[in-house]
């Protein structure tokens, strides 16, 4: 406990937070750090920074690594766990469950003075009454005491458990989303980018294309399916990608190579743009259904109907051109006289004299009753009309149509019958062919799973295949009585009637998506289409239509829309989390730039005044202590400023401006004029180009590079720096992976300094990384890390090459 009579100034523990009060109240004399009055200035300064920071921080101090932490870190300890017991506890006792993990990191800081950085690291801790999996993003940094010895480890950290769990949930959602696509009942694929690279294709789409997955995946679609080029698909796909407007195709003919043979398929497809959260289009989703069998079946039906029509026309021609045979029968004597054409129908030569009974003997035995009944009716009505089969003289069967009229005497007795005979054999044969064709048409239509129907020229439906009755559970009589519209969903009937009426009146194709009631009462979506059948003059003779079940496509489309909405919502929530995180970082930067530097400025000011005004009364040891304190404060201030510069390279918006780089180089040369003059150094500028950059960031980049070269100049040689830039093609650079189809601004800086071992060419760009001791060369090890951040903010690449004792070269590539 801190004594009430203590005269030690405890302002560094001031604060209303829980941890400030707990730290003040604790009896530190019982720990290895000892009473507060004896604490070193560095510990007090670090605790003041820690307790007043809104960013989670933890401090281990002294040989036993005594634990300190602030209010911002407190929530990560949960409830019923380590808080507040670990305050003042040695690290090995406070963190037994993770000691094997963190001990090597702590040793790395204490023994080598190297800062660490870990992102989204899984480190389970005991909290909330159990051991929980917790993810952290954290950094361990050395804390030096007044003698420049490492006496503590400062931990800055953020718990990222929620972020990792959200990412896992998002990955699981994406996995389910992908599985739904791959297992969809319809053919589905996803194209990405302006080249329409195949990103996803399910099995049904691969079957439709007739291609194995490895032939099309991650390739532009028209490269993987070259035969699809030149069929109008490129223009449609480009339109969807550039305008975002959906494109639908119904029974679209596409020629594809399947099983080694070029086939023409008919496909119903929908292409929709894939939009990101910001509204940009990143790809196109395609759903497709192979309706080749349906189209071919309808074509066969249409062909059969056309044959029927042609047969009817031919029959009319035959009837008009045939010659009639005439006969006259005397009902009193039963004598008959016949024309030559009549005799020819029976196979007799012209002029033959035949008895009536002889002619009757040629009638097919099964049709004699038909003739007899027709004659009996003729005596009642005065008119004769019958059709029978006959056998000609040579036995050839044929058909004749007989017509006649009775004539009466003065007493009203029938005395004579005069009539005609017409050979209708060809007509009967055509009718038989038409019946057979109609039967085939009905058999074909009834075998189809689609609903098939026909209508007359006025749009009245007059035929339905078996599928309609099986699906609806209605009988032909019920449909005839109540009409076909009864199976259409009540909400779709008005649109159905309107669209059908417009098609019939205009003669255009009928196309509509609507719902039909199944026999169990459930309504399922159907795609109906009807095409008018026309004669040679373009007149509509009839309509042939089909209806196809598209419930699976509709259901899947609805599910896709739901998943897209959910995923969009997840992305929006994630974006809000990022905004909150950025706000916290801005708050920390504000504290760093204002509150954290204020104690440092006071330390520097008071130390300077003491050295100046009390110089004569201070001992050599005291002067040394004050000097070291000033140096430590200067190093911390430089560290804070460099960290702020490093963080701001990511926070500023990318506002690129076309800039002549020579202007930036000249400004920086002017900044370094005095130090160059002092060292006899030279900056030589070669050819320079213009480039789109963020001017103030690029100035910082050039400033850091030149400052690095001056800092690491040879002691026996004046620094020499050469800078030049030019526009190059990415294809000519082999040292780094640049895009071959883009141009880059290549900025190169070379110096004659001490150089470095090539094995450190990547390490020198890391934060806090130093290749030399701080006693040899000043600085925080952040300058080149800032250079790399600025280059990455410009979407560029930076490399470093060096030879010990001969100098270093830095190459920067910024996309034009």
Coordinates of C-alpha atoms in Angstrom, one line a residue, residues 16-600:
X16 CA -10.3 7.4 -12.6
X17 CA -10.0 4.0 -14.4
X18 CA -10.3 0.7 -12.5
X19 CA -6.7 -0.3 -13.2
X20 CA -5.3 3.1 -12.1
X21 CA -7.1 2.7 -8.8
X22 CA -6.1 -0.9 -8.4
X23 CA -2.4 0.0 -9.2
X24 CA -2.4 2.8 -6.6
X25 CA -4.0 0.6 -4.0
X26 CA -1.7 -2.5 -4.3
X27 CA 1.1 -3.1 -1.8
X28 CA 4.0 -3.2 -4.3
X29 CA 6.5 -3.7 -1.5
X30 CA 5.5 -7.3 -1.4
X31 CA 6.5 -7.8 -5.0
X32 CA 9.9 -7.9 -6.7
X33 CA 9.4 -4.4 -8.1
X34 CA 9.4 -2.9 -4.6
X35 CA 7.8 0.2 -3.2
X36 CA 6.5 2.8 -5.7
X37 CA 8.9 5.3 -4.3
X38 CA 11.8 3.2 -5.6
X39 CA 10.5 2.6 -9.1
X40 CA 12.7 3.8 -12.0
X41 CA 11.6 6.7 -14.1
X42 CA 11.2 4.5 -17.2
X43 CA 8.7 2.3 -15.4
X44 CA 6.7 5.3 -14.2
X45 CA 6.7 6.8 -17.7
X46 CA 5.7 3.6 -19.3
X47 CA 2.9 3.0 -16.8
X48 CA 1.7 6.5 -17.3
X49 CA 1.5 5.9 -21.0
X50 CA -0.2 2.5 -20.4
X51 CA -2.8 3.5 -17.9
X52 CA -3.9 6.6 -19.9
X53 CA -4.1 4.8 -23.2
X54 CA -7.4 3.7 -24.7
X55 CA -5.6 1.0 -26.7
X56 CA -5.2 -2.4 -25.0
X57 CA -1.7 -2.6 -23.4
X58 CA 0.2 -5.0 -21.1
X59 CA 3.5 -4.6 -19.4
X60 CA 5.9 -7.2 -17.9
X61 CA 8.6 -5.6 -15.8
X62 CA 11.7 -6.8 -14.0
X63 CA 13.4 -10.2 -13.8
X64 CA 10.2 -11.9 -12.7
X65 CA 8.2 -10.1 -15.4
X66 CA 5.7 -8.6 -13.0
X67 CA 2.3 -8.0 -14.7
X68 CA 0.7 -4.6 -15.3
X69 CA -2.3 -3.8 -17.7
X70 CA -4.7 -1.1 -18.5
X71 CA -8.5 -0.7 -18.6
X72 CA -8.6 -1.2 -22.4
X73 CA -7.0 -4.7 -21.9
X74 CA -9.3 -5.6 -19.0
X75 CA -12.3 -6.8 -21.1
X76 CA -10.1 -9.5 -22.7
X77 CA -9.7 -11.2 -19.3
X78 CA -13.4 -11.9 -19.1
X79 CA -15.2 -12.7 -15.9
X80 CA -14.3 -15.3 -13.2
X81 CA -10.8 -15.5 -14.5
X82 CA -7.4 -13.9 -14.0
X83 CA -8.6 -10.3 -13.1
X84 CA -7.5 -8.7 -10.8
X85 CA -5.3 -11.4 -9.3
X86 CA -2.6 -11.2 -12.0
X87 CA -1.8 -7.5 -11.3
X88 CA 1.7 -7.6 -9.7
X89 CA 2.0 -11.4 -10.3
X90 CA 5.1 -12.9 -12.0
X91 CA 4.3 -13.9 -15.6
X92 CA 5.0 -17.6 -15.2
X93 CA 2.4 -17.8 -12.4
X94 CA -0.1 -15.6 -14.2
X95 CA 0.0 -17.4 -17.6
X96 CA 0.8 -21.0 -16.9
X97 CA -1.6 -22.3 -19.6
X98 CA 0.3 -20.4 -22.4
X99 CA 3.7 -20.0 -21.0
X100 CA 5.2 -22.4 -23.5
X101 CA 3.9 -20.2 -26.3
X102 CA 4.8 -16.7 -25.0
X103 CA 8.1 -17.5 -23.3
X104 CA 10.1 -17.7 -26.6
X105 CA 8.6 -14.4 -27.7
X106 CA 9.5 -12.7 -24.4
X107 CA 13.0 -14.1 -24.6
X108 CA 13.4 -12.8 -28.1
X109 CA 12.6 -9.3 -26.8
X110 CA 14.7 -9.5 -23.6
X111 CA 17.8 -11.2 -25.0
X112 CA 18.0 -9.7 -28.5
X113 CA 16.0 -6.5 -28.3
X114 CA 13.8 -7.6 -31.2
X115 CA 10.2 -6.5 -31.4
X116 CA 7.7 -9.2 -32.4
X117 CA 4.5 -9.0 -34.4
X118 CA 1.7 -11.6 -34.6
X119 CA -1.6 -11.3 -36.4
X120 CA -4.7 -13.3 -35.6
X121 CA -2.7 -15.7 -33.4
X122 CA -4.6 -18.4 -31.5
X123 CA -3.5 -18.2 -27.8
X124 CA -6.1 -19.8 -25.4
X125 CA -6.5 -18.2 -22.0
X126 CA -8.4 -19.0 -18.9
X127 CA -11.4 -16.7 -18.5
X128 CA -15.1 -16.9 -17.8
X129 CA -14.5 -19.9 -15.6
X130 CA -12.9 -22.0 -18.4
X131 CA -10.1 -22.2 -20.9
X132 CA -11.3 -20.4 -24.1
X133 CA -9.8 -20.2 -27.6
X134 CA -8.9 -16.5 -28.1
X135 CA -7.3 -14.9 -31.1
X136 CA -5.0 -11.9 -30.9
X137 CA -3.1 -9.4 -33.0
X138 CA -0.2 -8.2 -30.8
X139 CA 3.3 -6.8 -30.7
X140 CA 6.0 -7.4 -28.0
X141 CA 8.4 -4.4 -27.7
X142 CA 11.5 -3.9 -25.5
X143 CA 11.3 -1.2 -22.7
X144 CA 14.7 0.2 -21.8
X145 CA 15.6 1.6 -18.3
X146 CA 17.8 4.6 -17.6
X147 CA 20.9 2.6 -18.1
X148 CA 19.7 1.6 -21.6
X149 CA 19.2 -2.0 -20.4
X150 CA 16.0 -3.9 -21.4
X151 CA 14.0 -4.2 -18.2
X152 CA 10.5 -4.8 -19.5
X153 CA 8.3 -6.0 -22.3
X154 CA 5.5 -3.8 -23.6
X155 CA 2.6 -5.6 -25.2
X156 CA 0.1 -3.8 -27.4
X157 CA -2.7 -6.1 -28.5
X158 CA -6.2 -6.4 -29.9
X159 CA -8.4 -9.4 -29.4
X160 CA -9.6 -10.6 -32.8
X161 CA -11.7 -13.6 -31.7
X162 CA -15.0 -12.1 -33.0
X163 CA -13.3 -11.3 -36.3
X164 CA -11.9 -14.8 -36.8
X165 CA -15.2 -16.4 -35.8
X166 CA -17.1 -14.1 -38.3
X167 CA -14.6 -15.1 -41.0
X168 CA -15.1 -18.8 -40.2
X169 CA -18.9 -18.3 -40.4
X170 CA -18.5 -16.4 -43.7
X171 CA -16.2 -19.2 -45.0
X172 CA -18.8 -21.8 -44.0
X173 CA -21.5 -19.7 -45.6
X174 CA -19.5 -19.5 -48.8
X175 CA -18.9 -23.2 -48.7
X176 CA -22.6 -23.9 -48.4
X177 CA -23.3 -21.4 -51.1
X178 CA -20.8 -23.1 -53.4
X179 CA -22.2 -26.6 -52.6
X180 CA -25.7 -25.3 -53.4
X181 CA -24.4 -24.1 -56.8
X182 CA -22.6 -27.4 -57.5
X183 CA -25.6 -29.6 -56.4
X184 CA -28.3 -27.4 -58.1
X185 CA -30.9 -29.2 -60.2
X186 CA -30.2 -26.9 -63.1
X187 CA -27.0 -26.1 -65.0
X188 CA -25.1 -23.2 -63.3
X189 CA -21.8 -21.5 -63.8
X190 CA -20.1 -18.3 -62.7
X191 CA -17.9 -16.2 -65.0
X192 CA -15.5 -13.7 -63.4
X193 CA -13.9 -10.6 -64.8
X194 CA -14.1 -9.0 -68.3
X195 CA -12.6 -12.1 -69.9
X196 CA -15.4 -14.2 -68.4
X197 CA -13.2 -16.7 -66.7
X198 CA -15.0 -19.8 -65.6
X199 CA -14.9 -19.6 -61.8
X200 CA -17.6 -22.3 -60.9
X201 CA -19.4 -24.8 -63.1
X202 CA -21.6 -27.6 -61.7
X203 CA -21.9 -31.1 -63.1
X204 CA -25.1 -30.3 -65.1
X205 CA -23.4 -27.4 -66.8
X206 CA -20.3 -29.5 -67.7
X207 CA -22.7 -32.1 -69.2
X208 CA -24.4 -29.4 -71.2
X209 CA -21.1 -28.1 -72.5
X210 CA -19.7 -31.6 -73.1
X211 CA -16.5 -30.7 -71.4
X212 CA -14.5 -32.0 -68.4
X213 CA -13.9 -29.6 -65.5
X214 CA -10.2 -29.2 -66.1
X215 CA -10.7 -28.1 -69.7
X216 CA -12.8 -25.0 -68.7
X217 CA -12.1 -24.1 -65.1
X218 CA -10.1 -20.9 -64.6
X219 CA -10.1 -20.2 -68.3
X220 CA -12.0 -17.7 -70.4
X221 CA -15.2 -19.5 -71.4
X222 CA -14.7 -19.0 -75.1
X223 CA -11.1 -20.4 -74.7
X224 CA -12.4 -23.5 -73.0
X225 CA -15.3 -23.9 -75.4
X226 CA -14.0 -22.5 -78.6
X227 CA -16.8 -23.8 -80.8
X228 CA -19.2 -21.4 -78.9
X229 CA -17.6 -18.4 -80.5
X230 CA -19.4 -16.5 -83.3
X231 CA -22.9 -17.6 -82.2
X232 CA -23.9 -14.2 -80.7
X233 CA -23.1 -15.3 -77.1
X234 CA -20.0 -13.0 -76.7
X235 CA -22.0 -9.9 -77.3
X236 CA -24.8 -11.0 -74.9
X237 CA -22.3 -11.9 -72.1
X238 CA -20.4 -8.6 -72.6
X239 CA -23.7 -6.7 -72.4
X240 CA -24.6 -8.2 -69.0
X241 CA -21.1 -7.6 -67.6
X242 CA -20.9 -3.9 -68.7
X243 CA -24.5 -2.8 -68.2
X244 CA -25.6 -5.1 -65.3
X245 CA -28.9 -5.8 -67.1
X246 CA -30.2 -9.4 -67.0
X247 CA -30.3 -11.3 -70.3
X248 CA -32.7 -14.3 -70.9
X249 CA -32.7 -16.7 -73.8
X250 CA -35.5 -19.1 -74.6
X251 CA -34.8 -22.1 -76.9
X252 CA -31.6 -20.4 -78.0
X253 CA -29.8 -22.6 -80.6
X254 CA -26.1 -23.3 -79.6
X255 CA -23.7 -25.6 -81.5
X256 CA -21.4 -27.5 -79.2
X257 CA -19.0 -30.4 -79.6
X258 CA -20.2 -33.3 -77.5
X259 CA -18.8 -36.8 -77.7
X260 CA -16.7 -35.6 -80.6
X261 CA -19.7 -34.6 -82.7
X262 CA -20.9 -31.0 -83.3
X263 CA -24.5 -30.9 -82.1
X264 CA -27.1 -28.1 -82.1
X265 CA -28.7 -27.7 -78.7
X266 CA -31.6 -25.5 -77.7
X267 CA -31.2 -23.9 -74.3
X268 CA -33.2 -21.7 -72.0
X269 CA -30.8 -19.5 -70.1
X270 CA -30.6 -16.5 -67.7
X271 CA -27.4 -14.4 -67.3
X272 CA -27.3 -12.0 -64.4
X273 CA -24.6 -9.7 -63.2
X274 CA -22.8 -10.4 -59.9
X275 CA -22.5 -7.2 -58.0
X276 CA -20.2 -6.5 -55.1
X277 CA -21.1 -4.4 -52.0
X278 CA -19.9 -1.2 -53.7
X279 CA -22.2 -1.9 -56.7
X280 CA -19.3 -2.8 -59.1
X281 CA -19.8 -5.8 -61.3
X282 CA -17.3 -8.6 -60.8
X283 CA -18.9 -11.4 -62.9
X284 CA -21.9 -13.1 -64.4
X285 CA -24.0 -16.0 -63.1
X286 CA -25.5 -18.3 -65.7
X287 CA -28.4 -20.8 -65.2
X288 CA -29.3 -22.9 -68.2
X289 CA -31.8 -25.7 -69.1
X290 CA -31.4 -28.0 -72.1
X291 CA -34.8 -28.0 -73.9
X292 CA -33.6 -29.7 -77.1
X293 CA -36.0 -32.7 -76.7
X294 CA -38.9 -30.4 -76.1
X295 CA -38.1 -28.3 -79.2
X296 CA -37.5 -31.3 -81.4
X297 CA -40.8 -32.8 -80.2
X298 CA -42.7 -29.7 -81.0
X299 CA -41.0 -29.5 -84.4
X300 CA -42.1 -33.1 -85.1
X301 CA -45.7 -32.2 -84.1
X302 CA -45.6 -29.1 -86.3
X303 CA -44.2 -31.3 -89.1
X304 CA -47.0 -33.8 -88.7
X305 CA -49.6 -31.0 -88.7
X306 CA -48.1 -29.6 -91.9
X307 CA -48.3 -33.0 -93.5
X308 CA -51.9 -33.2 -92.5
X309 CA -52.6 -29.8 -94.1
X310 CA -50.8 -30.7 -97.3
X311 CA -52.7 -34.0 -97.5
X312 CA -56.0 -32.2 -97.1
X313 CA -55.1 -29.8 -99.9
X314 CA -54.0 -32.6 -102.1
X315 CA -57.3 -34.4 -101.4
X316 CA -59.3 -31.4 -102.5
X317 CA -57.3 -31.4 -105.8
X318 CA -58.0 -35.1 -106.3
X319 CA -61.7 -34.6 -105.7
X320 CA -61.9 -31.7 -108.1
X321 CA -60.0 -33.4 -110.9
X322 CA -61.7 -36.9 -110.7
X323 CA -64.2 -37.8 -113.4
X324 CA -67.6 -39.0 -112.3
X325 CA -69.2 -42.3 -113.5
X326 CA -72.9 -42.2 -114.2
X327 CA -75.5 -44.9 -114.1
X328 CA -79.3 -45.2 -114.6
X329 CA -81.3 -48.0 -113.0
X330 CA -84.8 -49.0 -114.2
X331 CA -86.6 -50.1 -111.0
X332 CA -89.3 -51.9 -112.9
X333 CA -87.1 -54.1 -115.1
X334 CA -83.9 -53.9 -112.9
X335 CA -81.9 -53.1 -116.1
X336 CA -79.0 -50.7 -115.6
X337 CA -77.0 -48.6 -118.1
X338 CA -73.6 -47.3 -117.2
X339 CA -71.1 -44.7 -118.5
X340 CA -67.7 -45.8 -119.7
X341 CA -66.1 -44.0 -116.6
X342 CA -68.4 -46.1 -114.3
X343 CA -67.3 -49.3 -116.0
X344 CA -63.7 -48.3 -115.7
X345 CA -64.1 -48.0 -112.0
X346 CA -64.9 -51.7 -111.8
X347 CA -62.2 -52.7 -114.3
X348 CA -64.5 -53.4 -117.3
X349 CA -63.8 -52.1 -120.8
X350 CA -65.8 -49.4 -122.3
X351 CA -69.2 -50.4 -123.8
X352 CA -69.6 -53.5 -121.7
X353 CA -73.2 -54.6 -121.0
X354 CA -73.6 -55.7 -117.5
X355 CA -76.5 -56.8 -115.4
X356 CA -77.3 -55.0 -112.1
X357 CA -76.6 -58.1 -110.1
X358 CA -73.2 -58.5 -111.7
X359 CA -72.1 -55.1 -110.5
X360 CA -73.5 -55.7 -107.0
X361 CA -71.3 -58.8 -106.8
X362 CA -68.2 -56.6 -106.8
X363 CA -69.1 -54.9 -103.5
X364 CA -67.2 -56.1 -100.4
X365 CA -69.3 -58.6 -98.5
X366 CA -69.0 -56.6 -95.3
X367 CA -70.4 -53.5 -97.0
X368 CA -73.5 -55.0 -98.7
X369 CA -75.5 -54.2 -95.6
X370 CA -74.4 -50.5 -95.9
X371 CA -75.6 -50.4 -99.5
X372 CA -78.9 -52.1 -98.7
X373 CA -79.6 -49.7 -95.8
X374 CA -78.7 -46.7 -98.1
X375 CA -81.3 -47.9 -100.7
X376 CA -84.0 -48.4 -98.1
X377 CA -83.4 -44.9 -96.8
X378 CA -83.4 -43.6 -100.4
X379 CA -86.9 -44.9 -101.0
X380 CA -87.9 -42.9 -97.9
X381 CA -86.1 -39.6 -98.7
X382 CA -85.7 -39.8 -102.4
X383 CA -81.9 -39.5 -102.2
X384 CA -79.2 -42.1 -102.2
X385 CA -75.9 -41.7 -100.5
X386 CA -73.4 -44.4 -99.5
X387 CA -69.7 -45.3 -99.5
X388 CA -68.5 -48.9 -100.0
X389 CA -65.5 -51.0 -100.9
X390 CA -65.4 -52.9 -104.1
X391 CA -63.1 -55.4 -105.8
X392 CA -62.3 -54.7 -109.4
X393 CA -62.3 -57.4 -112.0
X394 CA -58.6 -58.1 -111.3
X395 CA -59.3 -58.3 -107.6
X396 CA -57.8 -54.9 -106.8
X397 CA -59.7 -53.3 -103.8
X398 CA -60.9 -49.7 -104.1
X399 CA -63.5 -47.3 -102.7
X400 CA -66.4 -45.7 -104.4
X401 CA -68.9 -43.1 -103.3
X402 CA -72.4 -43.5 -104.7
X403 CA -75.1 -40.8 -104.9
X404 CA -78.5 -40.9 -106.6
X405 CA -81.9 -39.5 -106.9
X406 CA -85.3 -41.3 -107.3
X407 CA -87.8 -40.4 -110.1
X408 CA -91.5 -41.2 -109.8
X409 CA -94.5 -41.8 -112.3
X410 CA -97.8 -40.1 -112.2
X411 CA -99.0 -42.3 -109.5
X412 CA -96.1 -41.5 -107.2
X413 CA -94.4 -44.9 -107.7
X414 CA -90.6 -44.9 -107.9
X415 CA -89.7 -46.1 -111.4
X416 CA -86.1 -44.9 -112.0
X417 CA -83.0 -43.9 -110.1
X418 CA -80.2 -41.9 -111.7
X419 CA -76.9 -41.5 -109.9
X420 CA -73.2 -41.0 -110.0
X421 CA -70.2 -42.9 -108.7
X422 CA -66.8 -41.5 -107.7
X423 CA -63.6 -43.4 -107.1
X424 CA -62.4 -42.2 -103.7
X425 CA -59.7 -44.7 -103.3
X426 CA -56.9 -42.1 -103.1
X427 CA -59.0 -40.0 -100.8
X428 CA -59.5 -42.9 -98.5
X429 CA -55.8 -43.8 -98.6
X430 CA -54.9 -40.2 -97.6
X431 CA -57.4 -40.3 -94.8
X432 CA -55.9 -43.5 -93.6
X433 CA -52.4 -41.9 -93.7
X434 CA -53.7 -38.9 -91.9
X435 CA -55.3 -41.1 -89.2
X436 CA -52.0 -43.0 -88.8
X437 CA -50.1 -39.8 -88.6
X438 CA -52.5 -38.3 -86.1
X439 CA -52.2 -41.5 -84.1
X440 CA -48.4 -41.2 -84.2
X441 CA -48.7 -37.5 -83.2
X442 CA -50.9 -38.4 -80.2
X443 CA -48.6 -41.3 -79.2
X444 CA -45.6 -38.9 -79.4
X445 CA -47.3 -36.2 -77.5
X446 CA -48.6 -38.5 -74.8
X447 CA -45.1 -39.8 -74.3
X448 CA -43.7 -36.4 -73.6
X449 CA -43.3 -35.2 -70.0
X450 CA -44.1 -31.7 -71.0
X451 CA -47.7 -30.5 -71.4
X452 CA -48.6 -30.3 -75.1
X453 CA -51.7 -28.6 -76.5
X454 CA -53.1 -27.1 -79.7
X455 CA -55.6 -24.4 -80.4
X456 CA -57.6 -23.2 -83.5
X457 CA -57.0 -20.0 -85.3
X458 CA -59.2 -18.1 -82.8
X459 CA -57.1 -19.3 -79.8
X460 CA -59.6 -21.9 -78.5
X461 CA -57.7 -24.9 -77.1
X462 CA -58.9 -28.1 -78.7
X463 CA -56.3 -30.8 -77.7
X464 CA -54.3 -31.7 -74.6
X465 CA -51.8 -34.5 -74.3
X466 CA -51.9 -37.2 -71.6
X467 CA -49.5 -35.2 -69.4
X468 CA -52.1 -32.4 -68.9
X469 CA -54.7 -34.9 -67.6
X470 CA -52.1 -36.8 -65.4
X471 CA -50.8 -33.5 -63.9
X472 CA -54.1 -31.8 -63.2
X473 CA -56.1 -34.9 -62.3
X474 CA -59.0 -33.6 -64.5
X475 CA -60.9 -35.6 -67.1
X476 CA -61.4 -34.4 -70.7
X477 CA -65.1 -33.8 -69.8
X478 CA -64.1 -31.5 -66.8
X479 CA -61.7 -29.5 -68.9
X480 CA -64.3 -29.3 -71.7
X481 CA -67.0 -28.1 -69.3
X482 CA -65.0 -25.6 -67.1
X483 CA -62.1 -24.7 -69.4
X484 CA -58.4 -25.0 -69.2
X485 CA -58.0 -21.7 -67.2
X486 CA -59.2 -23.5 -64.1
X487 CA -55.7 -25.1 -63.6
X488 CA -54.0 -21.7 -63.7
X489 CA -53.2 -20.0 -60.4
X490 CA -55.9 -17.3 -59.7
X491 CA -53.2 -14.6 -59.4
X492 CA -51.8 -15.5 -62.8
X493 CA -55.1 -15.9 -64.8
X494 CA -55.6 -12.2 -65.7
X495 CA -52.0 -12.0 -67.1
X496 CA -52.4 -15.4 -68.8
X497 CA -55.6 -14.4 -70.7
X498 CA -54.2 -11.0 -71.6
X499 CA -50.9 -12.4 -73.0
X500 CA -52.7 -15.2 -74.9
X501 CA -55.2 -12.8 -76.4
X502 CA -52.4 -10.4 -77.5
X503 CA -50.5 -13.3 -79.1
X504 CA -53.6 -14.6 -81.0
X505 CA -54.6 -11.1 -82.2
X506 CA -51.0 -10.2 -83.3
X507 CA -49.9 -13.6 -84.5
X508 CA -46.7 -13.4 -82.4
X509 CA -45.3 -16.2 -80.3
X510 CA -46.9 -16.8 -76.9
X511 CA -44.4 -16.9 -74.0
X512 CA -45.3 -16.8 -70.3
X513 CA -44.2 -18.1 -66.9
X514 CA -47.2 -19.0 -64.7
X515 CA -48.3 -21.5 -62.1
X516 CA -50.5 -24.7 -62.7
X517 CA -52.4 -26.5 -60.0
X518 CA -51.3 -30.1 -59.6
X519 CA -53.8 -32.9 -58.8
X520 CA -52.7 -32.7 -55.1
X521 CA -53.6 -29.0 -55.0
X522 CA -50.0 -27.6 -55.1
X523 CA -49.2 -25.0 -57.7
X524 CA -45.9 -25.3 -59.6
X525 CA -44.3 -22.9 -62.0
X526 CA -44.5 -23.6 -65.7
X527 CA -42.9 -22.0 -68.8
X528 CA -45.5 -22.0 -71.6
X529 CA -44.8 -21.2 -75.2
X530 CA -47.0 -21.5 -78.4
X531 CA -46.1 -21.0 -82.0
X532 CA -48.6 -20.3 -84.8
X533 CA -48.5 -22.7 -87.7
X534 CA -49.0 -20.9 -91.0
X535 CA -49.8 -22.0 -94.6
X536 CA -47.9 -20.9 -97.7
X537 CA -49.7 -17.5 -97.7
X538 CA -48.7 -16.9 -94.1
X539 CA -52.2 -17.4 -92.7
X540 CA -52.4 -19.0 -89.3
X541 CA -54.0 -22.5 -89.5
X542 CA -53.5 -23.5 -85.8
X543 CA -51.4 -23.1 -82.7
X544 CA -49.1 -25.7 -81.1
X545 CA -48.0 -25.0 -77.6
X546 CA -45.9 -26.6 -74.8
X547 CA -45.7 -26.1 -71.0
X548 CA -42.5 -27.1 -69.1
X549 CA -42.1 -27.5 -65.3
X550 CA -39.6 -24.9 -64.1
X551 CA -40.3 -25.1 -60.4
X552 CA -36.8 -26.3 -59.6
X553 CA -35.3 -23.3 -61.4
X554 CA -37.7 -20.9 -59.6
X555 CA -37.0 -22.5 -56.2
X556 CA -33.3 -22.4 -56.7
X557 CA -33.4 -18.8 -58.0
X558 CA -35.3 -17.8 -54.9
X559 CA -32.8 -19.6 -52.6
X560 CA -29.9 -17.9 -54.5
X561 CA -31.5 -14.5 -53.9
X562 CA -32.0 -15.3 -50.2
X563 CA -28.3 -16.3 -49.9
X564 CA -27.2 -13.2 -51.7
X565 CA -29.2 -11.0 -49.4
X566 CA -27.7 -12.8 -46.3
X567 CA -24.2 -12.6 -47.7
X568 CA -24.7 -8.9 -48.5
X569 CA -25.9 -8.4 -44.9
X570 CA -22.9 -10.2 -43.5
X571 CA -20.6 -8.0 -45.6
X572 CA -22.3 -4.9 -44.5
X573 CA -21.9 -5.9 -40.8
X574 CA -18.3 -6.7 -41.5
X575 CA -17.9 -3.3 -43.1
X576 CA -19.4 -1.7 -39.9
X577 CA -16.9 -3.6 -37.8
X578 CA -14.0 -2.3 -39.9
X579 CA -15.3 1.2 -39.6
X580 CA -15.4 0.8 -35.8
X581 CA -11.8 -0.6 -35.8
X582 CA -10.6 2.3 -37.9
X583 CA -12.2 4.7 -35.5
X584 CA -10.4 3.1 -32.6
X585 CA -7.1 3.3 -34.5
X586 CA -7.7 7.0 -35.2
X587 CA -8.4 7.5 -31.5
X588 CA -5.1 5.8 -30.6
X589 CA -3.3 7.9 -33.2
X590 CA -4.7 11.0 -31.6
X591 CA -3.6 9.9 -28.1
X592 CA -0.1 9.1 -29.5
X593 CA 0.2 12.4 -31.3
X594 CA -0.9 14.5 -28.4
X595 CA -1.3 12.9 -24.9
X596 CA 1.6 10.5 -25.2
X597 CA 4.1 13.1 -26.4
X598 CA 3.3 15.7 -23.8
X599 CA 5.1 13.8 -20.9
X600 CA 8.1 13.3 -23.2

